[in-house]
Coordinates of C-alpha atoms in Angstrom, one line a residue:
M1 CA 0.5 -0.2 0.3
T2 CA 1.1 3.4 -0.5
A3 CA 2.8 5.5 1.7
I4 CA 0.7 7.2 4.2
P5 CA 2.3 11.0 5.2
S6 CA 1.8 12.1 8.5
F7 CA 0.7 15.8 8.9
T8 CA 2.5 16.8 12.5
G9 CA 3.0 20.3 13.4
D10 CA 0.7 23.2 14.1
A11 CA -1.3 25.0 10.4
N12 CA -0.4 28.7 10.1
P13 CA -3.1 31.0 11.5
Y14 CA -5.5 31.8 9.5
S15 CA -5.1 34.8 7.2
G16 CA -8.7 35.1 5.6
G17 CA -9.8 34.0 2.6
D18 CA -10.2 30.1 1.5
P19 CA -9.8 28.9 4.5
Y20 CA -8.9 25.3 3.1
A21 CA -6.1 27.0 1.0
D22 CA -3.9 25.9 3.0
Y23 CA -5.6 22.1 4.0
R24 CA -3.3 19.4 4.8
T25 CA -4.3 16.7 2.4
A26 CA -3.3 13.1 0.4
D27 CA -4.6 10.7 -1.3
L28 CA -5.5 8.1 1.0
P29 CA -5.9 4.5 -0.8
F30 CA -8.8 2.5 1.4
T31 CA -11.4 6.2 1.0
S32 CA -12.5 4.2 -2.1
Y33 CA -14.4 2.3 0.9
A34 CA -17.5 2.8 2.6
N35 CA -17.6 5.4 5.4
L36 CA -18.9 2.8 8.3
A37 CA -19.5 6.4 10.8
D38 CA -21.4 7.7 8.5
R39 CA -24.9 9.3 10.5
R40 CA -26.9 8.0 7.1
L41 CA -26.2 4.3 7.9
G42 CA -27.0 4.8 11.6
A43 CA -23.6 5.7 13.1
A44 CA -23.4 7.8 16.0
V45 CA -21.2 9.1 18.7
I46 CA -23.3 7.9 22.0
A47 CA -20.8 9.5 24.4
A48 CA -17.9 11.4 25.0
N49 CA -16.1 12.4 29.0
D50 CA -15.6 15.9 27.6
E51 CA -17.7 18.2 25.0
F52 CA -16.8 22.4 26.7
F53 CA -16.6 24.4 23.1
A54 CA -18.0 22.0 20.6
E55 CA -20.6 19.0 20.4
R56 CA -19.7 15.5 20.2
E57 CA -21.7 14.8 17.0
N58 CA -20.5 17.5 15.3
L59 CA -17.6 14.7 13.9
L60 CA -20.0 12.7 12.0
V61 CA -21.3 15.2 9.7
P62 CA -21.0 14.4 6.3
E63 CA -20.5 17.2 4.7
R64 CA -16.6 19.2 5.6
A65 CA -15.9 21.2 8.4
E66 CA -17.3 25.0 8.2
F67 CA -15.2 28.1 9.2
D68 CA -16.5 30.9 10.4
P69 CA -14.1 33.4 12.2
E70 CA -16.7 35.7 13.8
H71 CA -18.3 32.9 15.2
F72 CA -18.2 33.4 18.9
G73 CA -20.4 32.0 22.0
H74 CA -20.7 32.8 25.4
K75 CA -17.7 30.0 26.1
G76 CA -15.5 30.7 22.9
K77 CA -14.7 30.3 19.7
I78 CA -17.5 28.2 18.1
M79 CA -15.9 25.4 16.5
D80 CA -17.6 22.9 13.5
G81 CA -16.2 19.8 15.2
W82 CA -15.5 17.9 18.7
E83 CA -13.6 20.1 20.9
T84 CA -12.4 19.2 24.6
R85 CA -11.3 22.6 27.4
R86 CA -7.9 22.6 27.7
R87 CA -6.6 19.9 30.1
R88 CA -4.4 21.5 33.6
G89 CA -1.9 20.1 35.9
V90 CA -2.5 19.0 39.9
S91 CA -0.5 22.2 41.3
A92 CA 1.3 25.9 40.2
E93 CA 3.9 23.0 40.1
H94 CA 2.9 20.8 38.1
P95 CA 0.6 22.8 35.7
W96 CA 0.7 20.8 33.0
P97 CA -1.0 17.7 32.6
A98 CA 0.0 13.9 32.7
E99 CA 1.4 11.9 30.2
E100 CA -1.5 9.9 30.5
D101 CA -3.9 12.2 30.1
H102 CA -6.6 12.3 27.6
D103 CA -10.3 12.5 26.3
W104 CA -12.8 10.4 24.4
A105 CA -15.2 9.5 22.7
L106 CA -17.4 6.4 21.8
V107 CA -18.7 6.0 18.1
R108 CA -21.0 3.2 17.2
L109 CA -20.7 2.1 13.6
G110 CA -23.8 2.8 11.2
A111 CA -23.1 -1.5 10.6
P112 CA -21.0 -3.9 11.8
G113 CA -17.6 -4.1 9.6
V114 CA -13.8 -4.8 9.1
I115 CA -11.8 -1.5 8.6
R116 CA -9.4 -0.4 6.4
G117 CA -8.8 3.0 6.9
I118 CA -9.8 6.2 9.4
V119 CA -9.6 10.1 9.0
V120 CA -9.0 12.0 11.7
D121 CA -9.8 15.2 10.6
T122 CA -8.8 18.3 12.0
A123 CA -9.7 21.0 9.7
H124 CA -9.6 24.7 11.2
F125 CA -7.5 23.2 14.3
R126 CA -5.0 24.8 13.7
G127 CA -3.1 25.5 17.1
N128 CA -6.1 24.2 19.5
Y129 CA -5.5 20.0 17.8
P130 CA -4.5 17.4 20.1
Q131 CA -0.8 16.6 20.0
A132 CA -1.8 12.6 19.2
V133 CA -4.6 10.2 19.0
S134 CA -5.6 6.9 19.3
V135 CA -7.8 4.7 17.9
E136 CA -9.5 1.1 19.5
G137 CA -12.2 -1.2 18.1
T138 CA -14.5 -4.0 20.3
A139 CA -17.1 -5.6 18.7
V140 CA -20.2 -5.9 21.8
P141 CA -23.6 -7.9 20.5
G142 CA -26.7 -5.7 21.0
S143 CA -27.1 -2.3 21.8
P144 CA -25.1 -2.1 24.4
S145 CA -24.8 1.5 26.8
P146 CA -21.9 3.5 27.8
A147 CA -21.3 2.3 30.7
E148 CA -21.2 -1.3 29.5
L149 CA -18.8 -0.4 26.6
L150 CA -16.6 1.3 29.2
G151 CA -17.0 -2.1 31.3
D152 CA -13.8 -4.0 32.7
D153 CA -14.9 -7.4 30.8
V154 CA -15.1 -5.6 26.6
K155 CA -11.9 -6.4 24.8
W156 CA -10.3 -3.1 23.3
T157 CA -8.8 -3.8 20.4
T158 CA -5.3 -1.0 19.1
L159 CA -6.3 -0.1 15.6
V160 CA -4.1 3.2 15.2
P161 CA -1.8 3.7 18.1
R162 CA -1.5 7.1 20.2
T163 CA 0.4 9.2 16.9
P164 CA 1.0 12.6 16.7
V165 CA -1.0 14.2 14.3
G166 CA -0.7 17.8 12.7
G167 CA -3.5 21.0 12.8
H168 CA -6.1 21.9 10.0
A169 CA -5.0 18.2 8.0
A170 CA -6.4 14.7 7.0
N171 CA -4.8 12.7 8.6
G172 CA -5.1 9.2 7.5
F173 CA -4.5 5.7 9.6
A174 CA -4.3 2.5 7.4
V175 CA -5.5 -0.7 9.2
A176 CA -4.7 -3.6 8.6
A177 CA -7.0 -6.3 12.0
E178 CA -9.1 -8.4 9.6
Q179 CA -12.0 -9.0 12.2
C180 CA -15.3 -7.5 12.5
F181 CA -16.0 -4.0 14.9
T182 CA -19.1 -2.5 16.1
H183 CA -17.5 0.3 18.4
L184 CA -14.9 2.6 19.0
R185 CA -12.9 4.7 21.0
I186 CA -11.1 7.7 19.9
R187 CA -8.9 9.1 22.2
Q188 CA -7.2 12.5 22.0
H189 CA -4.0 13.2 24.4
P190 CA -4.3 15.7 26.1
D191 CA -6.6 17.6 25.1
G192 CA -8.1 19.5 21.4
G193 CA -10.4 19.1 19.1
I194 CA -11.2 17.2 15.7
A195 CA -13.1 18.2 13.2
R196 CA -14.3 15.1 11.7
L197 CA -13.4 11.4 11.5
R198 CA -14.1 8.9 9.0
V199 CA -13.6 5.3 9.5
H200 CA -13.1 3.3 6.2
G201 CA -14.4 -1.1 5.1
E202 CA -16.5 -3.2 4.6
V203 CA -19.5 -4.0 6.0
V204 CA -20.0 -7.7 7.6
P205 CA -23.9 -8.3 8.2
D206 CA -25.2 -10.8 10.5
P207 CA -27.0 -13.8 8.6
A208 CA -29.0 -14.7 10.5
W209 CA -30.4 -11.5 10.5
L210 CA -30.9 -11.3 6.9
A211 CA -32.7 -15.2 7.3
A212 CA -34.6 -13.7 9.0
L213 CA -35.8 -10.9 7.1
G214 CA -36.5 -13.5 3.9
T215 CA -36.2 -11.3 1.0
F216 CA -34.3 -8.1 0.7
D217 CA -31.6 -5.5 -1.0
V218 CA -29.3 -7.7 -1.5
V219 CA -26.4 -4.4 -3.1
A220 CA -27.9 -2.7 0.1
L221 CA -24.4 -1.0 1.3
E222 CA -26.5 -2.1 5.2
N223 CA -26.4 -6.2 3.7
G224 CA -23.1 -6.3 3.1
G225 CA -23.2 -4.8 -0.6
L226 CA -20.1 -2.9 -1.7
V227 CA -19.4 -0.8 -5.0
E228 CA -15.8 -2.2 -6.5
D229 CA -15.5 0.4 -9.5
A230 CA -17.6 2.8 -11.5
S231 CA -16.6 4.7 -14.8
D232 CA -16.3 8.7 -13.6
L233 CA -17.1 9.6 -10.2
F234 CA -16.5 12.9 -10.9
Y235 CA -19.3 14.6 -8.8
S236 CA -20.2 12.6 -6.2
P237 CA -19.4 8.9 -5.3
A238 CA -20.7 6.1 -6.7
S239 CA -21.5 3.9 -3.2
H240 CA -23.9 7.3 -2.8
T241 CA -26.5 4.8 -5.2
I242 CA -26.4 2.2 -2.3
Q243 CA -26.9 4.2 0.5
P244 CA -30.1 3.4 2.6
G245 CA -33.4 5.7 2.2
R246 CA -34.0 7.6 -1.4
S247 CA -31.5 10.3 -1.9
R248 CA -32.6 14.3 -0.5
K249 CA -31.0 16.1 -3.0
M250 CA -28.8 16.2 -6.2
D251 CA -25.6 15.0 -5.0
D252 CA -26.7 12.7 -2.5
G253 CA -27.2 10.1 -6.0
W254 CA -24.2 9.3 -8.1
E255 CA -23.5 12.0 -11.3
T256 CA -20.9 12.1 -14.0
R257 CA -19.8 14.8 -15.9
R258 CA -21.1 15.5 -19.6
R259 CA -19.9 13.4 -21.9
R260 CA -18.3 14.2 -24.9
D261 CA -17.2 10.6 -27.5
R262 CA -19.8 8.1 -27.5
G263 CA -19.7 6.2 -24.8
H264 CA -21.3 5.5 -22.2
D265 CA -20.7 5.2 -17.8
W266 CA -21.6 2.3 -15.3
I267 CA -20.7 1.2 -11.9
R268 CA -19.7 -2.3 -10.7
Y269 CA -20.8 -3.6 -7.3
R270 CA -20.3 -7.0 -5.2
L271 CA -23.7 -8.3 -3.8
S272 CA -24.0 -9.2 -0.5
A273 CA -23.3 -13.0 -1.2
Q274 CA -24.9 -14.6 -4.3
A275 CA -28.0 -14.2 -4.1
Q276 CA -31.3 -14.6 -6.2
I277 CA -32.7 -10.7 -7.6
R278 CA -36.7 -10.9 -8.3
A279 CA -37.0 -7.2 -8.8
L280 CA -34.9 -3.9 -9.0
E281 CA -35.5 -0.5 -8.6
I282 CA -33.4 2.5 -10.2
D283 CA -34.1 6.0 -8.7
T284 CA -33.5 9.4 -10.6
A285 CA -34.5 11.2 -7.1
Y286 CA -34.0 14.9 -7.5
L287 CA -31.6 14.5 -11.1
K288 CA -34.1 16.3 -12.8
G289 CA -31.9 18.5 -16.0
N290 CA -29.2 15.4 -15.7
S291 CA -30.4 12.1 -14.7
A292 CA -29.5 9.3 -17.0
G293 CA -31.5 9.2 -20.3
W294 CA -31.1 4.8 -20.5
A295 CA -30.6 2.3 -18.0
S296 CA -29.8 -1.0 -18.1
V297 CA -28.8 -3.8 -15.2
S298 CA -26.5 -6.7 -15.4
V299 CA -25.4 -9.9 -12.9
R300 CA -22.2 -11.9 -13.1
D301 CA -21.7 -15.3 -10.9
G302 CA -18.5 -15.4 -9.9
E303 CA -15.5 -13.2 -10.6
D304 CA -15.0 -14.8 -13.6
G305 CA -18.8 -15.4 -14.2
D306 CA -20.1 -13.6 -17.7
W307 CA -22.4 -10.6 -17.8
R308 CA -25.5 -11.8 -17.9
E309 CA -28.6 -8.8 -18.8
I310 CA -32.0 -8.7 -16.6
L311 CA -32.9 -5.8 -17.7
P312 CA -32.1 -4.5 -20.7
R313 CA -31.5 -0.8 -22.1
T314 CA -33.9 0.5 -21.0
R315 CA -35.8 4.7 -20.6
L316 CA -35.4 6.7 -17.5
Q317 CA -37.5 9.4 -16.3
P318 CA -35.7 12.7 -14.2
D319 CA -36.6 12.8 -10.5
T320 CA -38.8 9.3 -10.8
N321 CA -38.1 6.4 -8.8
H322 CA -38.4 3.0 -11.5
R323 CA -39.7 -0.4 -10.4
F324 CA -38.9 -3.6 -12.5
V325 CA -39.9 -7.0 -11.4
L326 CA -37.7 -9.9 -13.3
P327 CA -39.3 -12.7 -15.3
E328 CA -37.1 -15.3 -13.5
P329 CA -35.3 -14.8 -10.3
A330 CA -31.5 -14.4 -11.9
V331 CA -28.9 -15.4 -9.5
G332 CA -25.0 -13.7 -9.5
T333 CA -22.9 -12.1 -6.6
H334 CA -21.4 -8.9 -8.7
A335 CA -24.0 -6.4 -10.4
R336 CA -23.5 -3.7 -13.0
V337 CA -25.4 -0.7 -14.2
D338 CA -24.6 0.9 -17.1
I339 CA -26.3 4.7 -17.9
F340 CA -26.7 5.8 -21.5
P341 CA -24.7 7.9 -22.7
D342 CA -24.5 10.2 -18.7
G343 CA -25.6 11.8 -15.9
G344 CA -26.8 10.0 -13.0
I345 CA -29.1 7.9 -10.4
S346 CA -29.9 7.9 -7.2
R347 CA -30.1 4.4 -5.9
L348 CA -30.1 0.7 -7.2
R349 CA -31.9 -1.4 -5.1
L350 CA -31.5 -5.3 -5.8
F351 CA -34.3 -7.2 -4.3
G352 CA -33.7 -11.4 -3.2
S353 CA -32.5 -13.3 -1.2
L354 CA -29.7 -15.5 -1.0
T355 CA -29.5 -18.4 -2.2
Q356 CA -27.9 -21.9 0.2
E357 CA -24.7 -21.6 -1.0
G358 CA -24.5 -17.7 -0.5
T359 CA -25.8 -18.0 3.0
A360 CA -22.9 -20.7 3.8
R361 CA -20.1 -18.6 2.8
L362 CA -21.5 -15.2 4.1
A363 CA -22.0 -17.0 7.3
A364 CA -18.4 -18.7 7.4
R365 CA -16.9 -15.2 6.6
H366 CA -19.0 -13.8 9.7
Q367 CA -17.6 -16.7 11.9
E368 CA -14.2 -16.0 10.6
L369 CA -14.0 -12.1 11.5
G370 CA -15.0 -12.9 14.8
G371 CA -19.1 -11.5 14.0

């Protein structure tokens, strides 16, 4: 994997103009995976020991952090992130925080999954970011309370050891732990502010839950679906098409740049597991003057299987949810939607159920990852 640059030290004081002009970032390879800490997927910051200056919930806001240099409140400068008060030592002779002093927040992931990388974003925290951060993960079934998660019987796995970070920067960390996690604990040493937390990885669904559902959306992110690749990501991520719920605005879907050739655009997906698809939806919500003109859907069984068209090229209407019942079930492990010639769709839904083989493989993976 490509080395991830480190951004240690202060950023320059804000001097006016574009607040992101001197923002430090890099091409982080793991960001192609979905954000498991997305509020739209059901993630939440369920507890923090301190949020004096700025609320913990800001960590998971989907949009990038905003900065208003004139925005002050009763407690001081209002920041778009999670910010704690300054820690102090125990006496005048020892006014500095102890080496072990830190602040923490507990994050429930939107869906259990394998984590491939974490971004601790300190955007706009220039002189008030933490000196270092660390992140741990655990897997606890059900809906544990903060007190239960902090109990002595809960085992935490270190995902990011205590590491220096930089201010006004996207601090990225690759994660190699091949196991399933449901919750994270992020610590900032000794105090300070973090604008956003992104946790990129792959959803690992519970086979028992999917079996109880019977028929479900086999490409949905929350059920273990994954976008493998797409022809164009100019305006928005292709992973938006398998997010929960309907799109609420134009950029909550997938939109490509305008083509000036004779080609077309596409997205390729990996399903939850091998499945029988019986119906599908293609939604163009909020894409009114820029929806795809036509679309087709194909599936294949296995990494090397041949693509088989299950929905021929069909005219799409703007801002419309299109529903199709297949004449016979289509078995596959992967799907592809092709749009002609360009434009966008907001959601793709593939309704069906796992095959016996798909159920067995998913159960084996779930057990292997400690789910």
